[in-house]
Amino acid sequence: MDGRELVRSMWVFGRVRGPRALRSVWRRRRADAAALPERGPERARVPGRVVGVEPLPGGGIVRFARSELRVCVTVGAAVFWGWDGAEVSPSYAVAGEVPEPDTRVVLEPDTEGGWRVVAERVTVAVSRDGAVEVRTPGGVVLRRELPPRWWEPVGGGGARWVQRSEVPADARFFGLGGRAAGPRLPDGSYRLWNSDPRGAFGPETDPLYITMPVQWVVADAGTHMAFYDCTWDGRVSLREGEEGAGSGHDRPGLSEVRMSGGPLRCWVLVGSPARIAYGWAQLTGAPAVPPSWALGPQHARWGFGSAKEVRRVVAGYRERGLPLSALHLDIDHYDGHRVFTVDRERFPDLPGLAAELRGQGVRLVSIVDPAVKAEPGGAMYEGGARVGARGAFVRDARGDAVRGVVWPGECVYPDFTDPLVREWWGGLYAERLEQGFSGVWHDMNEPVSFTPFGDMTLPRSARHALEGRGGDHREAHNVYGLAMARAGYEGLARLRPDERPFLFSRSGWAGMQRYGGTWSGDVATGWPGLRASLALVLGMGLCGVPYSGPDVGGFDGHPSAELYLRWFQLGAWLPLFRTHAAIDAGRREPWEFGPEVLEHARAALEERERLRPYFVTLARLARVTGAPYVRPVWWSAPEDRLLRDCGDAFLLGDALLVAPVLARGVERRAVRLPRGRWYDVATGRAYEGPGLVLVEAPLSRIPVLARAGAVVPVRGADGAVELEVWAPPPGRAGGGLVVRDAGDGWERAEVERYVSRWQGDEVRVERVTDEGVVAVGPEGVRVRGLRGAG
């Protein structure tokens, strides 16, 4: 039993909360039995044969004997199709206005009685029996959706459905939200139901806190993303294909999506990974840019216990000359675990503490859980009851507030799918700002209701507003964390309009990047947990959430000095760099692991701070382009099959390749390089890709390689931004983009473009502007890699 599970057993299933948890389970089952009767006999349905078509802007409607399909290609070449009247909206994923259809698209007859929608960059073919193929302009099939099947209750009610798809035999699958087994998803079944795994998790645990029906498929024929815009409980089964030997037939890869209800509608984006990421951000919203301080090192622990301990930890960093940007307070700083309160005995002057730390360059970040203690007379409970006509809280079919058991005891849950509730909840963050907090992290927002067994969530029959449409928890569950993030983000933006909000959330859904980022949750301490940490960050980046990171050191247990250091070194190269641990998992300050670890951790911290301008650039570019900071190594070369299978390294932007150490006792490791020249940033040695190279990985550092020609903004000795340029190969040029820190407000940031090239026996750097090319003087430019450039 891990530390957090032990604490839960003590708190939840003890003499006081145990009976409450059991009553909560009984109430949930009774409510579901009454409001969600058995489906009874079902009738299967398939589309049947084509009976007619109706051209529309961007595509048209293809009618079948027992169904109809709407196909539309947007101006940005995103493909949408929806069965049985399913439209683009309403959608929790799609941001802003519905994308405009491409009026140049043509709907025309295809072979064997089918139809096809022809656009500039994609063709969608619909067979006479309802199969849908996504093809390149040259006719190569990227994805083939077989005719769907629905099961409808004979007595009436919503249908469940299955959609099976075929992809090329060489294809690899990625995505599906936060999956600890990735980044390349192995054959198997993946549930689409945001879940607290009831304690620390490893690579074998599924599902986790964030599930998304977002698939990336990378194959020789091309790369595409498929998104099934349905929030209901479901399951995705994947099986990679197999290429036939000699004259043997290929076996295609298979994807099967099964949903317990909701619309059958899908978006497909095709093109290069960069084009897909841009299209996804255009569709679901640009990622929020964290304030620049949130790109520095952060420290958290469940169980700081008092202001004295907080000061001790911050002083420890300062006395040892270690940079620290933020310190996070967990639930133990609350009064009785009640959200938006403070334990005045342990934190008698929290605003004063926050001001004191901010004067030292350290911000305070507060945990925020959604559950509200069900206490008549309590300010939040009574205030929520007065929101709107029915109050702020999720209700059952009889109109009573649904109750569950969380840290404060018996609780009720705000319905964040109601705009009035989001406005009320967002206003509550004024208390956090008054206490001096600079940001928040949302926890327990799957949402969780403790039970001694089974699924720790609300009754599926619980009623939600769903933006006025009305519905139950089966539809609302997966977007609960997303809607809470929206409430918090918009509330913070209203309350402090001159600063960008800092918010990250344990749970969410497609589009959550609009409001902030995420973190790994309670990843298990151990080498498998370290590997899972990297998989989660890469997977979330591909699903459009670029700002994320793990609990460095793992959440539970006690890491060895080597494991802690290797985790710390990985975290230093990830967007959210935060140490965190359970209440009984010991301290995670670098000096707690001995002088050798302290010195190597210091080097990692100093390098992170030196590269802060590069992280600022990546954050700004993510908002403009949708590209994640952390990318799979195949990002720029998806045609390289060997890179598709590489899950133990990653690209940080375009310039750097990071190869963390993920196993005990490793001091040299193999690194698979994309095409081009790469420099070991520690030794300056040059390597030529594509290929597999052996690189030194002493305990003092992990291998990091820079792309030849890259221009990387770094922090100089005087604190100013310098350009670190890695020499391009002779006769070749390179370059890079730089976005300087414009502050933590809403200022528009300027993107600077630089090129590097040889001029005689020197490497010169030039800035490309609208007025022309301007040479950059030697001041503030440092050229590296000259020794290995010949």
PDB file of N, CA, C and O in Angstrom, residues 2-13 16-17 20 196 198-199 302 330-332 334-339 367-374 404-413 441 443-446 448-450 456 506 522 555 582-583:
ATOM      1  N   ASP A   2       0.652   2.171  -0.925  1.00  0.00           N
ATOM      2  CA  ASP A   2       1.469   3.374  -1.009  1.00  0.00           C
ATOM      3  C   ASP A   2       1.023   4.395   0.034  1.00  0.00           C
ATOM      4  O   ASP A   2      -0.002   4.246   0.687  1.00  0.00           O
ATOM      5  N   GLY A   3       1.830   5.481   0.156  1.00  0.00           N
ATOM      6  CA  GLY A   3       1.584   6.441   1.223  1.00  0.00           C
ATOM      7  C   GLY A   3       0.235   7.109   1.151  1.00  0.00           C
ATOM      8  O   GLY A   3      -0.469   7.251   2.152  1.00  0.00           O
ATOM      9  N   ARG A   4      -0.145   7.521  -0.053  1.00  0.00           N
ATOM     10  CA  ARG A   4      -1.416   8.244  -0.149  1.00  0.00           C
ATOM     11  C   ARG A   4      -2.587   7.300   0.116  1.00  0.00           C
ATOM     12  O   ARG A   4      -3.579   7.688   0.722  1.00  0.00           O
ATOM     13  N   GLU A   5      -2.474   6.046  -0.352  1.00  0.00           N
ATOM     14  CA  GLU A   5      -3.555   5.101  -0.102  1.00  0.00           C
ATOM     15  C   GLU A   5      -3.687   4.833   1.392  1.00  0.00           C
ATOM     16  O   GLU A   5      -4.785   4.664   1.926  1.00  0.00           O
ATOM     17  N   LEU A   6      -2.545   4.795   2.092  1.00  0.00           N
ATOM     18  CA  LEU A   6      -2.598   4.608   3.531  1.00  0.00           C
ATOM     19  C   LEU A   6      -3.325   5.756   4.208  1.00  0.00           C
ATOM     20  O   LEU A   6      -4.181   5.560   5.081  1.00  0.00           O
ATOM     21  N   VAL A   7      -2.987   6.985   3.790  1.00  0.00           N
ATOM     22  CA  VAL A   7      -3.659   8.143   4.375  1.00  0.00           C
ATOM     23  C   VAL A   7      -5.149   8.109   4.079  1.00  0.00           C
ATOM     24  O   VAL A   7      -5.981   8.414   4.928  1.00  0.00           O
ATOM     25  N   ARG A   8      -5.499   7.725   2.847  1.00  0.00           N
ATOM     26  CA  ARG A   8      -6.919   7.640   2.524  1.00  0.00           C
ATOM     27  C   ARG A   8      -7.612   6.624   3.424  1.00  0.00           C
ATOM     28  O   ARG A   8      -8.742   6.845   3.863  1.00  0.00           O
ATOM     29  N   SER A   9      -6.959   5.504   3.645  1.00  0.00           N
ATOM     30  CA  SER A   9      -7.586   4.495   4.495  1.00  0.00           C
ATOM     31  C   SER A   9      -7.842   5.043   5.890  1.00  0.00           C
ATOM     32  O   SER A   9      -8.873   4.766   6.501  1.00  0.00           O
ATOM     33  N   MET A  10      -6.910   5.838   6.393  1.00  0.00           N
ATOM     34  CA  MET A  10      -7.061   6.404   7.734  1.00  0.00           C
ATOM     35  C   MET A  10      -8.156   7.466   7.759  1.00  0.00           C
ATOM     36  O   MET A  10      -8.991   7.504   8.663  1.00  0.00           O
ATOM     37  N   TRP A  11      -8.141   8.330   6.749  1.00  0.00           N
ATOM     38  CA  TRP A  11      -9.050   9.471   6.760  1.00  0.00           C
ATOM     39  C   TRP A  11     -10.459   9.113   6.309  1.00  0.00           C
ATOM     40  O   TRP A  11     -11.443   9.613   6.824  1.00  0.00           O
ATOM     41  N   VAL A  12     -10.517   8.278   5.270  1.00  0.00           N
ATOM     42  CA  VAL A  12     -11.799   8.058   4.622  1.00  0.00           C
ATOM     43  C   VAL A  12     -12.571   6.894   5.214  1.00  0.00           C
ATOM     44  O   VAL A  12     -13.781   6.954   5.396  1.00  0.00           O
ATOM     45  N   PHE A  13     -11.886   5.837   5.514  1.00  0.00           N
ATOM     46  CA  PHE A  13     -12.581   4.629   5.935  1.00  0.00           C
ATOM     47  C   PHE A  13     -12.406   4.351   7.425  1.00  0.00           C
ATOM     48  O   PHE A  13     -12.547   3.229   7.888  1.00  0.00           O
ATOM     49  N   VAL A  16     -15.038   7.760  11.405  1.00  0.00           N
ATOM     50  CA  VAL A  16     -15.912   8.887  11.089  1.00  0.00           C
ATOM     51  C   VAL A  16     -16.301   8.882   9.625  1.00  0.00           C
ATOM     52  O   VAL A  16     -17.478   8.853   9.272  1.00  0.00           O
ATOM     53  N   ARG A  17     -15.282   8.881   8.721  1.00  0.00           N
ATOM     54  CA  ARG A  17     -15.583   9.010   7.304  1.00  0.00           C
ATOM     55  C   ARG A  17     -15.968   7.696   6.658  1.00  0.00           C
ATOM     56  O   ARG A  17     -16.580   7.683   5.604  1.00  0.00           O
ATOM     57  N   ARG A  20     -19.639   7.382   6.194  1.00  0.00           N
ATOM     58  CA  ARG A  20     -20.085   8.360   5.206  1.00  0.00           C
ATOM     59  C   ARG A  20     -19.772   7.892   3.794  1.00  0.00           C
ATOM     60  O   ARG A  20     -20.582   8.043   2.884  1.00  0.00           O
ATOM     61  N   ASP A 196      -9.270   8.756 -11.153  1.00  0.00           N
ATOM     62  CA  ASP A 196      -8.240   8.716 -10.126  1.00  0.00           C
ATOM     63  C   ASP A 196      -7.871   7.252  -9.934  1.00  0.00           C
ATOM     64  O   ASP A 196      -8.725   6.431  -9.599  1.00  0.00           O
ATOM     65  N   ARG A 198      -6.638   5.704  -7.646  1.00  0.00           N
ATOM     66  CA  ARG A 198      -6.685   5.257  -6.246  1.00  0.00           C
ATOM     67  C   ARG A 198      -5.283   4.992  -5.708  1.00  0.00           C
ATOM     68  O   ARG A 198      -5.013   3.958  -5.109  1.00  0.00           O
ATOM     69  N   GLY A 199      -4.415   5.945  -5.900  1.00  0.00           N
ATOM     70  CA  GLY A 199      -3.061   5.786  -5.404  1.00  0.00           C
ATOM     71  C   GLY A 199      -2.057   5.965  -6.520  1.00  0.00           C
ATOM     72  O   GLY A 199      -2.392   6.311  -7.650  1.00  0.00           O
ATOM     73  N   TRP A 302       3.056  17.643  -0.102  1.00  0.00           N
ATOM     74  CA  TRP A 302       1.843  17.461   0.682  1.00  0.00           C
ATOM     75  C   TRP A 302       2.292  17.278   2.132  1.00  0.00           C
ATOM     76  O   TRP A 302       2.774  16.222   2.510  1.00  0.00           O
ATOM     77  N   ASP A 330      -0.238  22.473  -0.442  1.00  0.00           N
ATOM     78  CA  ASP A 330      -1.232  21.423  -0.648  1.00  0.00           C
ATOM     79  C   ASP A 330      -2.370  21.593   0.356  1.00  0.00           C
ATOM     80  O   ASP A 330      -2.447  22.596   1.080  1.00  0.00           O
ATOM     81  N   ILE A 331      -3.244  20.597   0.445  1.00  0.00           N
ATOM     82  CA  ILE A 331      -4.475  20.715   1.233  1.00  0.00           C
ATOM     83  C   ILE A 331      -4.232  20.907   2.718  1.00  0.00           C
ATOM     84  O   ILE A 331      -5.134  21.340   3.442  1.00  0.00           O
ATOM     85  N   ASP A 332      -3.022  20.589   3.188  1.00  0.00           N
ATOM     86  CA  ASP A 332      -2.780  20.704   4.625  1.00  0.00           C
ATOM     87  C   ASP A 332      -2.742  22.166   5.099  1.00  0.00           C
ATOM     88  O   ASP A 332      -2.747  22.403   6.312  1.00  0.00           O
ATOM     89  N   TYR A 334      -5.160  24.244   4.436  1.00  0.00           N
ATOM     90  CA  TYR A 334      -6.557  24.639   4.606  1.00  0.00           C
ATOM     91  C   TYR A 334      -7.015  24.404   6.052  1.00  0.00           C
ATOM     92  O   TYR A 334      -6.441  23.593   6.782  1.00  0.00           O
ATOM     93  N   ASP A 335      -8.076  25.065   6.413  1.00  0.00           N
ATOM     94  CA  ASP A 335      -8.726  24.861   7.702  1.00  0.00           C
ATOM     95  C   ASP A 335      -9.712  23.699   7.553  1.00  0.00           C
ATOM     96  O   ASP A 335     -10.746  23.837   6.905  1.00  0.00           O
ATOM     97  N   GLY A 336      -9.365  22.548   8.122  1.00  0.00           N
ATOM     98  CA  GLY A 336     -10.233  21.386   8.004  1.00  0.00           C
ATOM     99  C   GLY A 336     -10.381  20.894   6.580  1.00  0.00           C
ATOM    100  O   GLY A 336     -11.407  20.286   6.248  1.00  0.00           O
ATOM    101  N   HIS A 337      -9.382  21.117   5.749  1.00  0.00           N
ATOM    102  CA  HIS A 337      -9.380  20.698   4.350  1.00  0.00           C
ATOM    103  C   HIS A 337     -10.459  21.383   3.522  1.00  0.00           C
ATOM    104  O   HIS A 337     -10.754  20.946   2.411  1.00  0.00           O
ATOM    105  N   ARG A 338     -11.043  22.457   4.022  1.00  0.00           N
ATOM    106  CA  ARG A 338     -12.090  23.164   3.279  1.00  0.00           C
ATOM    107  C   ARG A 338     -11.444  24.162   2.326  1.00  0.00           C
ATOM    108  O   ARG A 338     -10.635  24.998   2.726  1.00  0.00           O
ATOM    109  N   VAL A 339     -11.850  24.074   1.040  1.00  0.00           N
ATOM    110  CA  VAL A 339     -11.270  24.912   0.004  1.00  0.00           C
ATOM    111  C   VAL A 339     -11.541  26.390   0.290  1.00  0.00           C
ATOM    112  O   VAL A 339     -12.556  26.753   0.891  1.00  0.00           O
ATOM    113  N   ILE A 367      -3.242  24.869  -4.032  1.00  0.00           N
ATOM    114  CA  ILE A 367      -4.118  23.816  -4.514  1.00  0.00           C
ATOM    115  C   ILE A 367      -5.566  24.283  -4.376  1.00  0.00           C
ATOM    116  O   ILE A 367      -5.907  25.048  -3.475  1.00  0.00           O
ATOM    117  N   VAL A 368      -6.425  23.857  -5.305  1.00  0.00           N
ATOM    118  CA  VAL A 368      -7.858  24.128  -5.232  1.00  0.00           C
ATOM    119  C   VAL A 368      -8.583  22.857  -5.649  1.00  0.00           C
ATOM    120  O   VAL A 368      -8.410  22.385  -6.781  1.00  0.00           O
ATOM    121  N   ASP A 369      -9.373  22.292  -4.743  1.00  0.00           N
ATOM    122  CA  ASP A 369     -10.213  21.138  -5.044  1.00  0.00           C
ATOM    123  C   ASP A 369     -11.645  21.603  -5.286  1.00  0.00           C
ATOM    124  O   ASP A 369     -12.075  22.619  -4.729  1.00  0.00           O
ATOM    125  N   PRO A 370     -12.427  20.870  -6.080  1.00  0.00           N
ATOM    126  CA  PRO A 370     -13.783  21.337  -6.383  1.00  0.00           C
ATOM    127  C   PRO A 370     -14.817  21.044  -5.298  1.00  0.00           C
ATOM    128  O   PRO A 370     -15.835  21.736  -5.224  1.00  0.00           O
ATOM    129  N   ALA A 371     -14.596  20.011  -4.478  1.00  0.00           N
ATOM    130  CA  ALA A 371     -15.623  19.593  -3.528  1.00  0.00           C
ATOM    131  C   ALA A 371     -15.811  20.633  -2.429  1.00  0.00           C
ATOM    132  O   ALA A 371     -14.841  21.157  -1.868  1.00  0.00           O
ATOM    133  N   VAL A 372     -17.075  20.938  -2.117  1.00  0.00           N
ATOM    134  CA  VAL A 372     -17.447  21.912  -1.090  1.00  0.00           C
ATOM    135  C   VAL A 372     -18.070  21.167   0.078  1.00  0.00           C
ATOM    136  O   VAL A 372     -19.003  20.374  -0.110  1.00  0.00           O
ATOM    137  N   LYS A 373     -17.546  21.414   1.272  1.00  0.00           N
ATOM    138  CA  LYS A 373     -18.069  20.724   2.451  1.00  0.00           C
ATOM    139  C   LYS A 373     -19.556  21.033   2.629  1.00  0.00           C
ATOM    140  O   LYS A 373     -19.973  22.187   2.596  1.00  0.00           O
ATOM    141  N   ALA A 374     -20.326  19.966   2.794  1.00  0.00           N
ATOM    142  CA  ALA A 374     -21.780  20.115   2.956  1.00  0.00           C
ATOM    143  C   ALA A 374     -22.073  20.453   4.413  1.00  0.00           C
ATOM    144  O   ALA A 374     -22.405  19.589   5.222  1.00  0.00           O
ATOM    145  N   GLY A 404     -20.961  13.379  -1.887  1.00  0.00           N
ATOM    146  CA  GLY A 404     -19.894  12.394  -1.895  1.00  0.00           C
ATOM    147  C   GLY A 404     -18.961  12.664  -0.735  1.00  0.00           C
ATOM    148  O   GLY A 404     -19.190  13.588   0.067  1.00  0.00           O
ATOM    149  N   VAL A 405     -17.898  11.878  -0.626  1.00  0.00           N
ATOM    150  CA  VAL A 405     -16.944  12.036   0.466  1.00  0.00           C
ATOM    151  C   VAL A 405     -15.568  12.347  -0.111  1.00  0.00           C
ATOM    152  O   VAL A 405     -15.041  11.587  -0.933  1.00  0.00           O
ATOM    153  N   VAL A 406     -15.020  13.496   0.286  1.00  0.00           N
ATOM    154  CA  VAL A 406     -13.682  13.896  -0.122  1.00  0.00           C
ATOM    155  C   VAL A 406     -12.954  14.332   1.156  1.00  0.00           C
ATOM    156  O   VAL A 406     -13.409  14.047   2.265  1.00  0.00           O
ATOM    157  N   TRP A 407     -11.837  15.024   1.033  1.00  0.00           N
ATOM    158  CA  TRP A 407     -11.016  15.352   2.204  1.00  0.00           C
ATOM    159  C   TRP A 407     -11.775  16.060   3.332  1.00  0.00           C
ATOM    160  O   TRP A 407     -11.574  15.718   4.504  1.00  0.00           O
ATOM    161  N   PRO A 408     -12.665  17.014   3.065  1.00  0.00           N
ATOM    162  CA  PRO A 408     -13.345  17.671   4.188  1.00  0.00           C
ATOM    163  C   PRO A 408     -14.417  16.804   4.846  1.00  0.00           C
ATOM    164  O   PRO A 408     -14.980  17.188   5.867  1.00  0.00           O
ATOM    165  N   GLY A 409     -14.737  15.654   4.254  1.00  0.00           N
ATOM    166  CA  GLY A 409     -15.843  14.828   4.737  1.00  0.00           C
ATOM    167  C   GLY A 409     -16.935  14.795   3.687  1.00  0.00           C
ATOM    168  O   GLY A 409     -16.660  14.679   2.487  1.00  0.00           O
ATOM    169  N   GLU A 410     -18.188  14.910   4.119  1.00  0.00           N
ATOM    170  CA  GLU A 410     -19.292  14.878   3.167  1.00  0.00           C
ATOM    171  C   GLU A 410     -19.332  16.193   2.393  1.00  0.00           C
ATOM    172  O   GLU A 410     -19.314  17.271   2.984  1.00  0.00           O
ATOM    173  N   CYS A 411     -19.407  16.070   1.060  1.00  0.00           N
ATOM    174  CA  CYS A 411     -19.257  17.239   0.188  1.00  0.00           C
ATOM    175  C   CYS A 411     -20.312  17.249  -0.905  1.00  0.00           C
ATOM    176  O   CYS A 411     -20.925  16.226  -1.223  1.00  0.00           O
ATOM    177  N   VAL A 412     -20.485  18.434  -1.483  1.00  0.00           N
ATOM    178  CA  VAL A 412     -21.280  18.619  -2.690  1.00  0.00           C
ATOM    179  C   VAL A 412     -20.344  19.159  -3.769  1.00  0.00           C
ATOM    180  O   VAL A 412     -19.232  19.601  -3.488  1.00  0.00           O
ATOM    181  N   TYR A 413     -20.834  19.143  -5.017  1.00  0.00           N
ATOM    182  CA  TYR A 413     -19.955  19.409  -6.154  1.00  0.00           C
ATOM    183  C   TYR A 413     -20.538  20.511  -7.041  1.00  0.00           C
ATOM    184  O   TYR A 413     -21.660  20.367  -7.551  1.00  0.00           O
ATOM    185  N   TRP A 441      -3.367  25.263  -8.633  1.00  0.00           N
ATOM    186  CA  TRP A 441      -3.408  23.961  -9.303  1.00  0.00           C
ATOM    187  C   TRP A 441      -4.649  23.227  -8.838  1.00  0.00           C
ATOM    188  O   TRP A 441      -4.952  23.132  -7.666  1.00  0.00           O
ATOM    189  N   ASP A 443      -6.933  20.029  -8.292  1.00  0.00           N
ATOM    190  CA  ASP A 443      -6.740  18.616  -7.958  1.00  0.00           C
ATOM    191  C   ASP A 443      -8.102  17.979  -7.700  1.00  0.00           C
ATOM    192  O   ASP A 443      -9.108  18.680  -7.497  1.00  0.00           O
ATOM    193  N   MET A 444      -8.147  16.643  -7.733  1.00  0.00           N
ATOM    194  CA  MET A 444      -9.346  15.871  -7.358  1.00  0.00           C
ATOM    195  C   MET A 444     -10.546  16.212  -8.227  1.00  0.00           C
ATOM    196  O   MET A 444     -11.693  16.037  -7.814  1.00  0.00           O
ATOM    197  N   ASN A 445     -10.314  16.686  -9.443  1.00  0.00           N
ATOM    198  CA  ASN A 445     -11.406  17.238 -10.256  1.00  0.00           C
ATOM    199  C   ASN A 445     -11.812  16.332 -11.403  1.00  0.00           C
ATOM    200  O   ASN A 445     -12.274  16.794 -12.438  1.00  0.00           O
ATOM    201  N   GLU A 446     -11.702  15.011 -11.182  1.00  0.00           N
ATOM    202  CA  GLU A 446     -12.218  14.087 -12.199  1.00  0.00           C
ATOM    203  C   GLU A 446     -13.749  14.096 -12.298  1.00  0.00           C
ATOM    204  O   GLU A 446     -14.235  13.838 -13.423  1.00  0.00           O
ATOM    205  N   VAL A 448     -13.657  13.381  -7.900  1.00  0.00           N
ATOM    206  CA  VAL A 448     -13.484  12.213  -7.044  1.00  0.00           C
ATOM    207  C   VAL A 448     -14.502  12.225  -5.910  1.00  0.00           C
ATOM    208  O   VAL A 448     -14.760  13.258  -5.304  1.00  0.00           O
ATOM    209  N   SER A 449     -15.058  11.065  -5.643  1.00  0.00           N
ATOM    210  CA  SER A 449     -15.804  10.816  -4.407  1.00  0.00           C
ATOM    211  C   SER A 449     -15.265   9.510  -3.848  1.00  0.00           C
ATOM    212  O   SER A 449     -15.340   8.460  -4.497  1.00  0.00           O
ATOM    213  N   PHE A 450     -14.684   9.555  -2.668  1.00  0.00           N
ATOM    214  CA  PHE A 450     -14.027   8.379  -2.107  1.00  0.00           C
ATOM    215  C   PHE A 450     -15.017   7.240  -1.885  1.00  0.00           C
ATOM    216  O   PHE A 450     -16.127   7.449  -1.379  1.00  0.00           O
ATOM    217  N   MET A 456     -14.382   5.828  -8.306  1.00  0.00           N
ATOM    218  CA  MET A 456     -14.521   6.903  -7.331  1.00  0.00           C
ATOM    219  C   MET A 456     -15.057   8.153  -8.011  1.00  0.00           C
ATOM    220  O   MET A 456     -14.338   9.127  -8.242  1.00  0.00           O
ATOM    221  N   ARG A 506      -5.336  18.642 -12.785  1.00  0.00           N
ATOM    222  CA  ARG A 506      -5.087  17.206 -12.860  1.00  0.00           C
ATOM    223  C   ARG A 506      -5.966  16.529 -13.896  1.00  0.00           C
ATOM    224  O   ARG A 506      -5.567  15.545 -14.506  1.00  0.00           O
ATOM    225  N   ASP A 522      -0.299  11.367  -9.410  1.00  0.00           N
ATOM    226  CA  ASP A 522       0.429  10.596  -8.391  1.00  0.00           C
ATOM    227  C   ASP A 522       1.248   9.462  -9.005  1.00  0.00           C
ATOM    228  O   ASP A 522       1.008   8.272  -8.750  1.00  0.00           O
ATOM    229  N   PHE A 555       5.532  10.394  -6.587  1.00  0.00           N
ATOM    230  CA  PHE A 555       4.666  10.919  -5.538  1.00  0.00           C
ATOM    231  C   PHE A 555       4.805  10.153  -4.231  1.00  0.00           C
ATOM    232  O   PHE A 555       4.812  10.740  -3.155  1.00  0.00           O
ATOM    233  N   ALA A 582       4.161  12.835  -1.500  1.00  0.00           N
ATOM    234  CA  ALA A 582       3.080  12.571  -0.566  1.00  0.00           C
ATOM    235  C   ALA A 582       3.486  12.959   0.849  1.00  0.00           C
ATOM    236  O   ALA A 582       4.661  13.205   1.155  1.00  0.00           O
ATOM    237  N   ILE A 583       2.504  12.964   1.739  1.00  0.00           N
ATOM    238  CA  ILE A 583       2.710  13.454   3.090  1.00  0.00           C
ATOM    239  C   ILE A 583       3.704  12.599   3.872  1.00  0.00           C
ATOM    240  O   ILE A 583       4.383  13.087   4.773  1.00  0.00           O
TER     241      ILE A 583
END
